Amino acid sequence: EIGFGGGEPALLPEFEPMVNMLLDCGCDNIRVHSSGVKYSKAIERGLREGKLTLVVSVDSGTPETYENIKRVNHFNKVWENLTEYASKQTEDKYKAKTKYIIYPGYNDNKEEIDKWYDLTVKAGIKSVVLDVEGGWYEQNKYKVPDYIYELLEYAWQKAQDLGMKNVELYDRANHMKIHKEEYIKLRNNAENQC
């Protein structure tokens, strides 16, 4: 497995030649975390050949929320690129993925998640990734409010209802699922002691 970290690796001049070289050498498990801002022909090729997984963390369903989180105005460009990437995938249609990281205070509501799913479906994407913002989670993992657990469950169920081929829980979301009962018990004990 070969992985490229987040941000926009396609901005690096060595990215396209490196991905093409890996594909030419027979690598078939490449994962690229991208902002989706810059379209990459190498990513397109990897998707077309079914050897590359693309994960774009959009985290929003509206331009306003996107700009509040990302601090740039590329919402429409990212969805245009995602639609183009999705159209280049192999028939299984699950290698291009949109990701939704819950940022409490920014995008932590069902309406935003629903709009993100609407755009994901419209783009032709059949695979999603769910997570919770890392810094916030590390500070709050023993006192996560119930509504955050409920949002993750809602987003998971909505993916099932929409017939998504693949739903992944990344890092913190997966950790929350595994330790939910333990952490809620710790939170409730702490609240009872106050």
PDB file of N, CA and C in Angstrom, residues 80-182:
ATOM      1  N   GLU A  80     -16.692  19.912  -9.054  1.00  0.00           N
ATOM      2  CA  GLU A  80     -16.477  19.669 -10.491  1.00  0.00           C
ATOM      3  C   GLU A  80     -15.415  18.591 -10.690  1.00  0.00           C
ATOM      4  N   ASN A  81     -14.311  18.723  -9.954  1.00  0.00           N
ATOM      5  CA  ASN A  81     -13.238  17.736 -10.067  1.00  0.00           C
ATOM      6  C   ASN A  81     -13.694  16.355  -9.596  1.00  0.00           C
ATOM      7  N   LEU A  82     -14.445  16.309  -8.500  1.00  0.00           N
ATOM      8  CA  LEU A  82     -14.955  15.022  -8.010  1.00  0.00           C
ATOM      9  C   LEU A  82     -15.875  14.356  -9.033  1.00  0.00           C
ATOM     10  N   THR A  83     -16.718  15.150  -9.669  1.00  0.00           N
ATOM     11  CA  THR A  83     -17.616  14.605 -10.699  1.00  0.00           C
ATOM     12  C   THR A  83     -16.811  14.035 -11.857  1.00  0.00           C
ATOM     13  N   GLU A  84     -15.773  14.747 -12.259  1.00  0.00           N
ATOM     14  CA  GLU A  84     -14.911  14.267 -13.350  1.00  0.00           C
ATOM     15  C   GLU A  84     -14.169  12.997 -12.938  1.00  0.00           C
ATOM     16  N   TYR A  85     -13.613  12.979 -11.730  1.00  0.00           N
ATOM     17  CA  TYR A  85     -12.934  11.776 -11.247  1.00  0.00           C
ATOM     18  C   TYR A  85     -13.896  10.585 -11.210  1.00  0.00           C
ATOM     19  N   ALA A  86     -15.095  10.811 -10.692  1.00  0.00           N
ATOM     20  CA  ALA A  86     -16.075   9.720 -10.580  1.00  0.00           C
ATOM     21  C   ALA A  86     -16.406   9.134 -11.951  1.00  0.00           C
ATOM     22  N   SER A  87     -16.442   9.976 -12.961  1.00  0.00           N
ATOM     23  CA  SER A  87     -16.778   9.497 -14.307  1.00  0.00           C
ATOM     24  C   SER A  87     -15.660   8.663 -14.912  1.00  0.00           C
ATOM     25  N   LYS A  88     -14.458   8.728 -14.360  1.00  0.00           N
ATOM     26  CA  LYS A  88     -13.306   7.992 -14.891  1.00  0.00           C
ATOM     27  C   LYS A  88     -13.068   6.671 -14.174  1.00  0.00           C
ATOM     28  N   GLN A  89     -13.818   6.394 -13.123  1.00  0.00           N
ATOM     29  CA  GLN A  89     -13.603   5.182 -12.335  1.00  0.00           C
ATOM     30  C   GLN A  89     -13.914   3.921 -13.135  1.00  0.00           C
ATOM     31  N   THR A  90     -13.394   2.820 -12.635  1.00  0.00           N
ATOM     32  CA  THR A  90     -13.766   1.524 -13.175  1.00  0.00           C
ATOM     33  C   THR A  90     -15.224   1.254 -12.825  1.00  0.00           C
ATOM     34  N   GLU A  91     -15.766   0.197 -13.344  1.00  0.00           N
ATOM     35  CA  GLU A  91     -17.195  -0.088 -13.177  1.00  0.00           C
ATOM     36  C   GLU A  91     -17.637  -0.242 -11.728  1.00  0.00           C
ATOM     37  N   ASP A  92     -16.746  -0.664 -10.835  1.00  0.00           N
ATOM     38  CA  ASP A  92     -17.166  -0.881  -9.447  1.00  0.00           C
ATOM     39  C   ASP A  92     -17.512   0.425  -8.735  1.00  0.00           C
ATOM     40  N   LYS A  93     -17.005   1.559  -9.207  1.00  0.00           N
ATOM     41  CA  LYS A  93     -17.406   2.902  -8.754  1.00  0.00           C
ATOM     42  C   LYS A  93     -17.230   3.146  -7.253  1.00  0.00           C
ATOM     43  N   TYR A  94     -16.176   2.625  -6.650  1.00  0.00           N
ATOM     44  CA  TYR A  94     -15.990   2.932  -5.235  1.00  0.00           C
ATOM     45  C   TYR A  94     -14.587   3.441  -4.899  1.00  0.00           C
ATOM     46  N   LYS A  95     -13.773   3.733  -5.882  1.00  0.00           N
ATOM     47  CA  LYS A  95     -12.405   4.193  -5.625  1.00  0.00           C
ATOM     48  C   LYS A  95     -12.311   5.694  -5.363  1.00  0.00           C
ATOM     49  N   ALA A  96     -13.229   6.481  -5.888  1.00  0.00           N
ATOM     50  CA  ALA A  96     -13.275   7.918  -5.576  1.00  0.00           C
ATOM     51  C   ALA A  96     -14.228   8.088  -4.395  1.00  0.00           C
ATOM     52  N   LYS A  97     -13.730   8.729  -3.335  1.00  0.00           N
ATOM     53  CA  LYS A  97     -14.503   8.831  -2.097  1.00  0.00           C
ATOM     54  C   LYS A  97     -14.565  10.273  -1.623  1.00  0.00           C
ATOM     55  N   THR A  98     -15.720  10.641  -1.100  1.00  0.00           N
ATOM     56  CA  THR A  98     -15.797  11.919  -0.403  1.00  0.00           C
ATOM     57  C   THR A  98     -15.753  11.632   1.093  1.00  0.00           C
ATOM     58  N   LYS A  99     -15.169  12.569   1.807  1.00  0.00           N
ATOM     59  CA  LYS A  99     -14.988  12.408   3.245  1.00  0.00           C
ATOM     60  C   LYS A  99     -15.680  13.562   3.960  1.00  0.00           C
ATOM     61  N   TYR A 100     -16.310  13.237   5.079  1.00  0.00           N
ATOM     62  CA  TYR A 100     -16.965  14.247   5.918  1.00  0.00           C
ATOM     63  C   TYR A 100     -16.385  14.135   7.321  1.00  0.00           C
ATOM     64  N   ILE A 101     -15.613  15.145   7.694  1.00  0.00           N
ATOM     65  CA  ILE A 101     -15.096  15.235   9.053  1.00  0.00           C
ATOM     66  C   ILE A 101     -16.034  16.163   9.818  1.00  0.00           C
ATOM     67  N   ILE A 102     -16.586  15.684  10.909  1.00  0.00           N
ATOM     68  CA  ILE A 102     -17.443  16.524  11.739  1.00  0.00           C
ATOM     69  C   ILE A 102     -16.567  17.483  12.538  1.00  0.00           C
ATOM     70  N   TYR A 103     -16.797  18.777  12.323  1.00  0.00           N
ATOM     71  CA  TYR A 103     -16.139  19.847  13.061  1.00  0.00           C
ATOM     72  C   TYR A 103     -17.193  20.477  13.965  1.00  0.00           C
ATOM     73  N   PRO A 104     -17.233  20.105  15.254  1.00  0.00           N
ATOM     74  CA  PRO A 104     -18.237  20.700  16.136  1.00  0.00           C
ATOM     75  C   PRO A 104     -18.200  22.226  16.085  1.00  0.00           C
ATOM     76  N   GLY A 105     -19.398  22.797  15.921  1.00  0.00           N
ATOM     77  CA  GLY A 105     -19.530  24.241  15.821  1.00  0.00           C
ATOM     78  C   GLY A 105     -19.517  24.755  14.390  1.00  0.00           C
ATOM     79  N   TYR A 106     -19.221  23.886  13.420  1.00  0.00           N
ATOM     80  CA  TYR A 106     -19.156  24.301  12.015  1.00  0.00           C
ATOM     81  C   TYR A 106     -20.120  23.519  11.122  1.00  0.00           C
ATOM     82  N   ASN A 107     -20.021  22.201  11.152  1.00  0.00           N
ATOM     83  CA  ASN A 107     -20.809  21.371  10.230  1.00  0.00           C
ATOM     84  C   ASN A 107     -21.508  20.222  10.948  1.00  0.00           C
ATOM     85  N   ASP A 108     -21.780  20.410  12.206  1.00  0.00           N
ATOM     86  CA  ASP A 108     -22.305  19.334  13.055  1.00  0.00           C
ATOM     87  C   ASP A 108     -23.832  19.328  13.089  1.00  0.00           C
ATOM     88  N   ASN A 109     -24.420  19.116  11.892  1.00  0.00           N
ATOM     89  CA  ASN A 109     -25.880  19.041  11.816  1.00  0.00           C
ATOM     90  C   ASN A 109     -26.294  18.167  10.638  1.00  0.00           C
ATOM     91  N   LYS A 110     -27.489  17.629  10.744  1.00  0.00           N
ATOM     92  CA  LYS A 110     -27.996  16.708   9.718  1.00  0.00           C
ATOM     93  C   LYS A 110     -28.208  17.398   8.371  1.00  0.00           C
ATOM     94  N   GLU A 111     -28.592  18.655   8.391  1.00  0.00           N
ATOM     95  CA  GLU A 111     -28.856  19.375   7.139  1.00  0.00           C
ATOM     96  C   GLU A 111     -27.595  19.456   6.283  1.00  0.00           C
ATOM     97  N   GLU A 112     -26.474  19.755   6.920  1.00  0.00           N
ATOM     98  CA  GLU A 112     -25.211  19.855   6.173  1.00  0.00           C
ATOM     99  C   GLU A 112     -24.785  18.481   5.662  1.00  0.00           C
ATOM    100  N   ILE A 113     -24.954  17.463   6.485  1.00  0.00           N
ATOM    101  CA  ILE A 113     -24.630  16.097   6.060  1.00  0.00           C
ATOM    102  C   ILE A 113     -25.512  15.687   4.892  1.00  0.00           C
ATOM    103  N   ASP A 114     -26.803  16.000   4.958  1.00  0.00           N
ATOM    104  CA  ASP A 114     -27.721  15.660   3.853  1.00  0.00           C
ATOM    105  C   ASP A 114     -27.299  16.335   2.554  1.00  0.00           C
ATOM    106  N   LYS A 115     -26.914  17.602   2.628  1.00  0.00           N
ATOM    107  CA  LYS A 115     -26.490  18.327   1.420  1.00  0.00           C
ATOM    108  C   LYS A 115     -25.192  17.742   0.871  1.00  0.00           C
ATOM    109  N   TRP A 116     -24.287  17.337   1.756  1.00  0.00           N
ATOM    110  CA  TRP A 116     -23.047  16.680   1.327  1.00  0.00           C
ATOM    111  C   TRP A 116     -23.363  15.364   0.608  1.00  0.00           C
ATOM    112  N   TYR A 117     -24.281  14.593   1.169  1.00  0.00           N
ATOM    113  CA  TYR A 117     -24.684  13.344   0.497  1.00  0.00           C
ATOM    114  C   TYR A 117     -25.344  13.639  -0.848  1.00  0.00           C
ATOM    115  N   ASP A 118     -26.188  14.664  -0.912  1.00  0.00           N
ATOM    116  CA  ASP A 118     -26.813  15.025  -2.196  1.00  0.00           C
ATOM    117  C   ASP A 118     -25.755  15.287  -3.260  1.00  0.00           C
ATOM    118  N   LEU A 119     -24.728  16.047  -2.903  1.00  0.00           N
ATOM    119  CA  LEU A 119     -23.664  16.362  -3.853  1.00  0.00           C
ATOM    120  C   LEU A 119     -22.811  15.139  -4.176  1.00  0.00           C
ATOM    121  N   THR A 120     -22.588  14.285  -3.200  1.00  0.00           N
ATOM    122  CA  THR A 120     -21.827  13.054  -3.419  1.00  0.00           C
ATOM    123  C   THR A 120     -22.540  12.173  -4.432  1.00  0.00           C
ATOM    124  N   VAL A 121     -23.837  11.990  -4.249  1.00  0.00           N
ATOM    125  CA  VAL A 121     -24.632  11.178  -5.176  1.00  0.00           C
ATOM    126  C   VAL A 121     -24.657  11.823  -6.556  1.00  0.00           C
ATOM    127  N   LYS A 122     -24.884  13.134  -6.593  1.00  0.00           N
ATOM    128  CA  LYS A 122     -24.928  13.856  -7.869  1.00  0.00           C
ATOM    129  C   LYS A 122     -23.611  13.725  -8.630  1.00  0.00           C
ATOM    130  N   ALA A 123     -22.487  13.690  -7.911  1.00  0.00           N
ATOM    131  CA  ALA A 123     -21.169  13.555  -8.538  1.00  0.00           C
ATOM    132  C   ALA A 123     -20.926  12.141  -9.067  1.00  0.00           C
ATOM    133  N   GLY A 124     -21.758  11.186  -8.667  1.00  0.00           N
ATOM    134  CA  GLY A 124     -21.571   9.806  -9.113  1.00  0.00           C
ATOM    135  C   GLY A 124     -20.646   9.002  -8.226  1.00  0.00           C
ATOM    136  N   ILE A 125     -20.484   9.447  -6.990  1.00  0.00           N
ATOM    137  CA  ILE A 125     -19.585   8.777  -6.047  1.00  0.00           C
ATOM    138  C   ILE A 125     -20.397   7.824  -5.171  1.00  0.00           C
ATOM    139  N   LYS A 126     -19.862   6.615  -5.008  1.00  0.00           N
ATOM    140  CA  LYS A 126     -20.574   5.554  -4.289  1.00  0.00           C
ATOM    141  C   LYS A 126     -19.853   5.107  -3.026  1.00  0.00           C
ATOM    142  N   SER A 127     -18.903   5.907  -2.556  1.00  0.00           N
ATOM    143  CA  SER A 127     -18.121   5.517  -1.391  1.00  0.00           C
ATOM    144  C   SER A 127     -17.809   6.753  -0.559  1.00  0.00           C
ATOM    145  N   VAL A 128     -17.969   6.631   0.768  1.00  0.00           N
ATOM    146  CA  VAL A 128     -17.745   7.772   1.654  1.00  0.00           C
ATOM    147  C   VAL A 128     -16.906   7.377   2.861  1.00  0.00           C
ATOM    148  N   VAL A 129     -16.332   8.403   3.469  1.00  0.00           N
ATOM    149  CA  VAL A 129     -15.527   8.251   4.672  1.00  0.00           C
ATOM    150  C   VAL A 129     -16.060   9.235   5.706  1.00  0.00           C
ATOM    151  N   LEU A 130     -16.185   8.786   6.946  1.00  0.00           N
ATOM    152  CA  LEU A 130     -16.684   9.629   8.035  1.00  0.00           C
ATOM    153  C   LEU A 130     -15.631   9.732   9.134  1.00  0.00           C
ATOM    154  N   ASP A 131     -15.520  10.906   9.734  1.00  0.00           N
ATOM    155  CA  ASP A 131     -14.581  11.081  10.840  1.00  0.00           C
ATOM    156  C   ASP A 131     -14.999  12.284  11.681  1.00  0.00           C
ATOM    157  N   VAL A 132     -14.257  12.514  12.761  1.00  0.00           N
ATOM    158  CA  VAL A 132     -14.448  13.646  13.665  1.00  0.00           C
ATOM    159  C   VAL A 132     -13.114  14.381  13.736  1.00  0.00           C
ATOM    160  N   GLU A 133     -13.153  15.703  13.804  1.00  0.00           N
ATOM    161  CA  GLU A 133     -11.931  16.513  13.809  1.00  0.00           C
ATOM    162  C   GLU A 133     -11.002  16.089  14.948  1.00  0.00           C
ATOM    163  N   GLY A 134      -9.741  15.858  14.605  1.00  0.00           N
ATOM    164  CA  GLY A 134      -8.776  15.267  15.525  1.00  0.00           C
ATOM    165  C   GLY A 134      -8.464  16.083  16.761  1.00  0.00           C
ATOM    166  N   GLY A 135      -8.156  17.369  16.600  1.00  0.00           N
ATOM    167  CA  GLY A 135      -7.819  18.200  17.755  1.00  0.00           C
ATOM    168  C   GLY A 135      -8.964  18.300  18.743  1.00  0.00           C
ATOM    169  N   TRP A 136     -10.172  18.513  18.197  1.00  0.00           N
ATOM    170  CA  TRP A 136     -11.352  18.592  19.055  1.00  0.00           C
ATOM    171  C   TRP A 136     -11.555  17.264  19.787  1.00  0.00           C
ATOM    172  N   TYR A 137     -11.411  16.161  19.051  1.00  0.00           N
ATOM    173  CA  TYR A 137     -11.658  14.863  19.662  1.00  0.00           C
ATOM    174  C   TYR A 137     -10.670  14.570  20.787  1.00  0.00           C
ATOM    175  N   GLU A 138      -9.409  14.862  20.572  1.00  0.00           N
ATOM    176  CA  GLU A 138      -8.415  14.588  21.614  1.00  0.00           C
ATOM    177  C   GLU A 138      -8.722  15.363  22.895  1.00  0.00           C
ATOM    178  N   GLN A 139      -9.275  16.547  22.768  1.00  0.00           N
ATOM    179  CA  GLN A 139      -9.619  17.341  23.948  1.00  0.00           C
ATOM    180  C   GLN A 139     -10.940  16.924  24.576  1.00  0.00           C
ATOM    181  N   ASN A 140     -11.781  16.219  23.809  1.00  0.00           N
ATOM    182  CA  ASN A 140     -13.150  15.951  24.269  1.00  0.00           C
ATOM    183  C   ASN A 140     -13.553  14.476  24.263  1.00  0.00           C
ATOM    184  N   LYS A 141     -12.638  13.559  24.013  1.00  0.00           N
ATOM    185  CA  LYS A 141     -13.060  12.173  23.799  1.00  0.00           C
ATOM    186  C   LYS A 141     -13.772  11.546  24.999  1.00  0.00           C
ATOM    187  N   TYR A 142     -13.512  12.045  26.194  1.00  0.00           N
ATOM    188  CA  TYR A 142     -14.204  11.511  27.362  1.00  0.00           C
ATOM    189  C   TYR A 142     -15.466  12.301  27.704  1.00  0.00           C
ATOM    190  N   LYS A 143     -15.773  13.312  26.879  1.00  0.00           N
ATOM    191  CA  LYS A 143     -16.976  14.114  27.132  1.00  0.00           C
ATOM    192  C   LYS A 143     -17.675  14.498  25.826  1.00  0.00           C
ATOM    193  N   VAL A 144     -17.633  13.602  24.859  1.00  0.00           N
ATOM    194  CA  VAL A 144     -18.300  13.840  23.575  1.00  0.00           C
ATOM    195  C   VAL A 144     -19.805  13.918  23.810  1.00  0.00           C
ATOM    196  N   PRO A 145     -20.459  14.969  23.360  1.00  0.00           N
ATOM    197  CA  PRO A 145     -21.910  15.068  23.529  1.00  0.00           C
ATOM    198  C   PRO A 145     -22.633  13.982  22.728  1.00  0.00           C
ATOM    199  N   ASP A 146     -23.777  13.586  23.240  1.00  0.00           N
ATOM    200  CA  ASP A 146     -24.554  12.531  22.573  1.00  0.00           C
ATOM    201  C   ASP A 146     -24.853  12.859  21.118  1.00  0.00           C
ATOM    202  N   TYR A 147     -25.081  14.143  20.816  1.00  0.00           N
ATOM    203  CA  TYR A 147     -25.484  14.475  19.452  1.00  0.00           C
ATOM    204  C   TYR A 147     -24.385  14.163  18.429  1.00  0.00           C
ATOM    205  N   ILE A 148     -23.118  14.164  18.844  1.00  0.00           N
ATOM    206  CA  ILE A 148     -22.032  13.813  17.915  1.00  0.00           C
ATOM    207  C   ILE A 148     -22.099  12.316  17.604  1.00  0.00           C
ATOM    208  N   TYR A 149     -22.318  11.499  18.619  1.00  0.00           N
ATOM    209  CA  TYR A 149     -22.512  10.056  18.379  1.00  0.00           C
ATOM    210  C   TYR A 149     -23.714   9.841  17.453  1.00  0.00           C
ATOM    211  N   GLU A 150     -24.785  10.574  17.721  1.00  0.00           N
ATOM    212  CA  GLU A 150     -25.999  10.441  16.911  1.00  0.00           C
ATOM    213  C   GLU A 150     -25.762  10.874  15.464  1.00  0.00           C
ATOM    214  N   LEU A 151     -24.974  11.933  15.249  1.00  0.00           N
ATOM    215  CA  LEU A 151     -24.660  12.381  13.889  1.00  0.00           C
ATOM    216  C   LEU A 151     -23.874  11.325  13.124  1.00  0.00           C
ATOM    217  N   LEU A 152     -22.910  10.710  13.781  1.00  0.00           N
ATOM    218  CA  LEU A 152     -22.144   9.648  13.122  1.00  0.00           C
ATOM    219  C   LEU A 152     -23.043   8.473  12.754  1.00  0.00           C
ATOM    220  N   GLU A 153     -23.924   8.098  13.667  1.00  0.00           N
ATOM    221  CA  GLU A 153     -24.859   7.011  13.376  1.00  0.00           C
ATOM    222  C   GLU A 153     -25.805   7.396  12.239  1.00  0.00           C
ATOM    223  N   TYR A 154     -26.256   8.642  12.249  1.00  0.00           N
ATOM    224  CA  TYR A 154     -27.133   9.137  11.187  1.00  0.00           C
ATOM    225  C   TYR A 154     -26.416   9.077   9.838  1.00  0.00           C
ATOM    226  N   ALA A 155     -25.179   9.584   9.800  1.00  0.00           N
ATOM    227  CA  ALA A 155     -24.412   9.593   8.548  1.00  0.00           C
ATOM    228  C   ALA A 155     -24.146   8.175   8.063  1.00  0.00           C
ATOM    229  N   TRP A 156     -23.852   7.266   8.977  1.00  0.00           N
ATOM    230  CA  TRP A 156     -23.626   5.857   8.615  1.00  0.00           C
ATOM    231  C   TRP A 156     -24.894   5.252   8.021  1.00  0.00           C
ATOM    232  N   GLN A 157     -26.015   5.451   8.696  1.00  0.00           N
ATOM    233  CA  GLN A 157     -27.280   4.883   8.225  1.00  0.00           C
ATOM    234  C   GLN A 157     -27.702   5.477   6.895  1.00  0.00           C
ATOM    235  N   LYS A 158     -27.482   6.772   6.731  1.00  0.00           N
ATOM    236  CA  LYS A 158     -27.848   7.424   5.467  1.00  0.00           C
ATOM    237  C   LYS A 158     -27.050   6.815   4.311  1.00  0.00           C
ATOM    238  N   ALA A 159     -25.777   6.517   4.542  1.00  0.00           N
ATOM    239  CA  ALA A 159     -24.962   5.860   3.508  1.00  0.00           C
ATOM    240  C   ALA A 159     -25.566   4.517   3.126  1.00  0.00           C
ATOM    241  N   GLN A 160     -26.037   3.770   4.123  1.00  0.00           N
ATOM    242  CA  GLN A 160     -26.672   2.475   3.847  1.00  0.00           C
ATOM    243  C   GLN A 160     -27.945   2.683   3.037  1.00  0.00           C
ATOM    244  N   ASP A 161     -28.745   3.662   3.453  1.00  0.00           N
ATOM    245  CA  ASP A 161     -30.012   3.937   2.777  1.00  0.00           C
ATOM    246  C   ASP A 161     -29.802   4.369   1.326  1.00  0.00           C
ATOM    247  N   LEU A 162     -28.692   5.068   1.068  1.00  0.00           N
ATOM    248  CA  LEU A 162     -28.390   5.531  -0.290  1.00  0.00           C
ATOM    249  C   LEU A 162     -27.716   4.464  -1.148  1.00  0.00           C
ATOM    250  N   GLY A 163     -27.411   3.328  -0.535  1.00  0.00           N
ATOM    251  CA  GLY A 163     -26.783   2.243  -1.283  1.00  0.00           C
ATOM    252  C   GLY A 163     -25.317   2.470  -1.596  1.00  0.00           C
ATOM    253  N   MET A 164     -24.629   3.203  -0.731  1.00  0.00           N
ATOM    254  CA  MET A 164     -23.199   3.397  -0.932  1.00  0.00           C
ATOM    255  C   MET A 164     -22.502   2.033  -0.927  1.00  0.00           C
ATOM    256  N   LYS A 165     -21.547   1.851  -1.826  1.00  0.00           N
ATOM    257  CA  LYS A 165     -20.837   0.575  -1.922  1.00  0.00           C
ATOM    258  C   LYS A 165     -19.840   0.391  -0.793  1.00  0.00           C
ATOM    259  N   ASN A 166     -19.356   1.503  -0.240  1.00  0.00           N
ATOM    260  CA  ASN A 166     -18.327   1.416   0.785  1.00  0.00           C
ATOM    261  C   ASN A 166     -18.486   2.602   1.729  1.00  0.00           C
ATOM    262  N   VAL A 167     -18.495   2.338   3.029  1.00  0.00           N
ATOM    263  CA  VAL A 167     -18.534   3.379   4.056  1.00  0.00           C
ATOM    264  C   VAL A 167     -17.421   3.061   5.037  1.00  0.00           C
ATOM    265  N   GLU A 168     -16.515   4.010   5.222  1.00  0.00           N
ATOM    266  CA  GLU A 168     -15.402   3.812   6.143  1.00  0.00           C
ATOM    267  C   GLU A 168     -15.518   4.781   7.307  1.00  0.00           C
ATOM    268  N   LEU A 169     -15.174   4.308   8.478  1.00  0.00           N
ATOM    269  CA  LEU A 169     -14.996   5.182   9.634  1.00  0.00           C
ATOM    270  C   LEU A 169     -13.497   5.342   9.809  1.00  0.00           C
ATOM    271  N   TYR A 170     -13.013   6.567   9.698  1.00  0.00           N
ATOM    272  CA  TYR A 170     -11.592   6.836   9.894  1.00  0.00           C
ATOM    273  C   TYR A 170     -11.327   7.064  11.373  1.00  0.00           C
ATOM    274  N   ASP A 171     -10.067   7.028  11.694  1.00  0.00           N
ATOM    275  CA  ASP A 171      -9.468   7.256  12.988  1.00  0.00           C
ATOM    276  C   ASP A 171     -10.418   7.513  14.153  1.00  0.00           C
ATOM    277  N   ARG A 172     -10.750   8.803  14.392  1.00  0.00           N
ATOM    278  CA  ARG A 172     -11.527   9.156  15.586  1.00  0.00           C
ATOM    279  C   ARG A 172     -12.931   8.580  15.559  1.00  0.00           C
ATOM    280  N   ALA A 173     -13.586   8.588  14.409  1.00  0.00           N
ATOM    281  CA  ALA A 173     -14.944   8.037  14.330  1.00  0.00           C
ATOM    282  C   ALA A 173     -14.943   6.557  14.672  1.00  0.00           C
ATOM    283  N   ASN A 174     -13.954   5.845  14.178  1.00  0.00           N
ATOM    284  CA  ASN A 174     -13.851   4.419  14.494  1.00  0.00           C
ATOM    285  C   ASN A 174     -13.552   4.215  15.978  1.00  0.00           C
ATOM    286  N   HIS A 175     -12.664   5.043  16.508  1.00  0.00           N
ATOM    287  CA  HIS A 175     -12.329   4.981  17.926  1.00  0.00           C
ATOM    288  C   HIS A 175     -13.564   5.239  18.781  1.00  0.00           C
ATOM    289  N   MET A 176     -14.371   6.218  18.378  1.00  0.00           N
ATOM    290  CA  MET A 176     -15.599   6.526  19.115  1.00  0.00           C
ATOM    291  C   MET A 176     -16.567   5.349  19.088  1.00  0.00           C
ATOM    292  N   LYS A 177     -16.674   4.698  17.945  1.00  0.00           N
ATOM    293  CA  LYS A 177     -17.583   3.558  17.823  1.00  0.00           C
ATOM    294  C   LYS A 177     -17.140   2.416  18.738  1.00  0.00           C
ATOM    295  N   ILE A 178     -15.856   2.136  18.741  1.00  0.00           N
ATOM    296  CA  ILE A 178     -15.323   1.034  19.553  1.00  0.00           C
ATOM    297  C   ILE A 178     -15.490   1.310  21.044  1.00  0.00           C
ATOM    298  N   HIS A 179     -15.227   2.543  21.468  1.00  0.00           N
ATOM    299  CA  HIS A 179     -15.188   2.883  22.896  1.00  0.00           C
ATOM    300  C   HIS A 179     -16.412   3.656  23.381  1.00  0.00           C
ATOM    301  N   LYS A 180     -17.470   3.692  22.587  1.00  0.00           N
ATOM    302  CA  LYS A 180     -18.629   4.526  22.906  1.00  0.00           C
ATOM    303  C   LYS A 180     -19.163   4.285  24.318  1.00  0.00           C
ATOM    304  N   GLU A 181     -19.486   3.050  24.659  1.00  0.00           N
ATOM    305  CA  GLU A 181     -20.078   2.771  25.976  1.00  0.00           C
ATOM    306  C   GLU A 181     -19.142   3.160  27.104  1.00  0.00           C
ATOM    307  N   GLU A 182     -17.871   2.847  26.955  1.00  0.00           N
ATOM    308  CA  GLU A 182     -16.873   3.175  27.979  1.00  0.00           C
ATOM    309  C   GLU A 182     -16.774   4.692  28.172  1.00  0.00           C
TER     310      GLU A 182
END
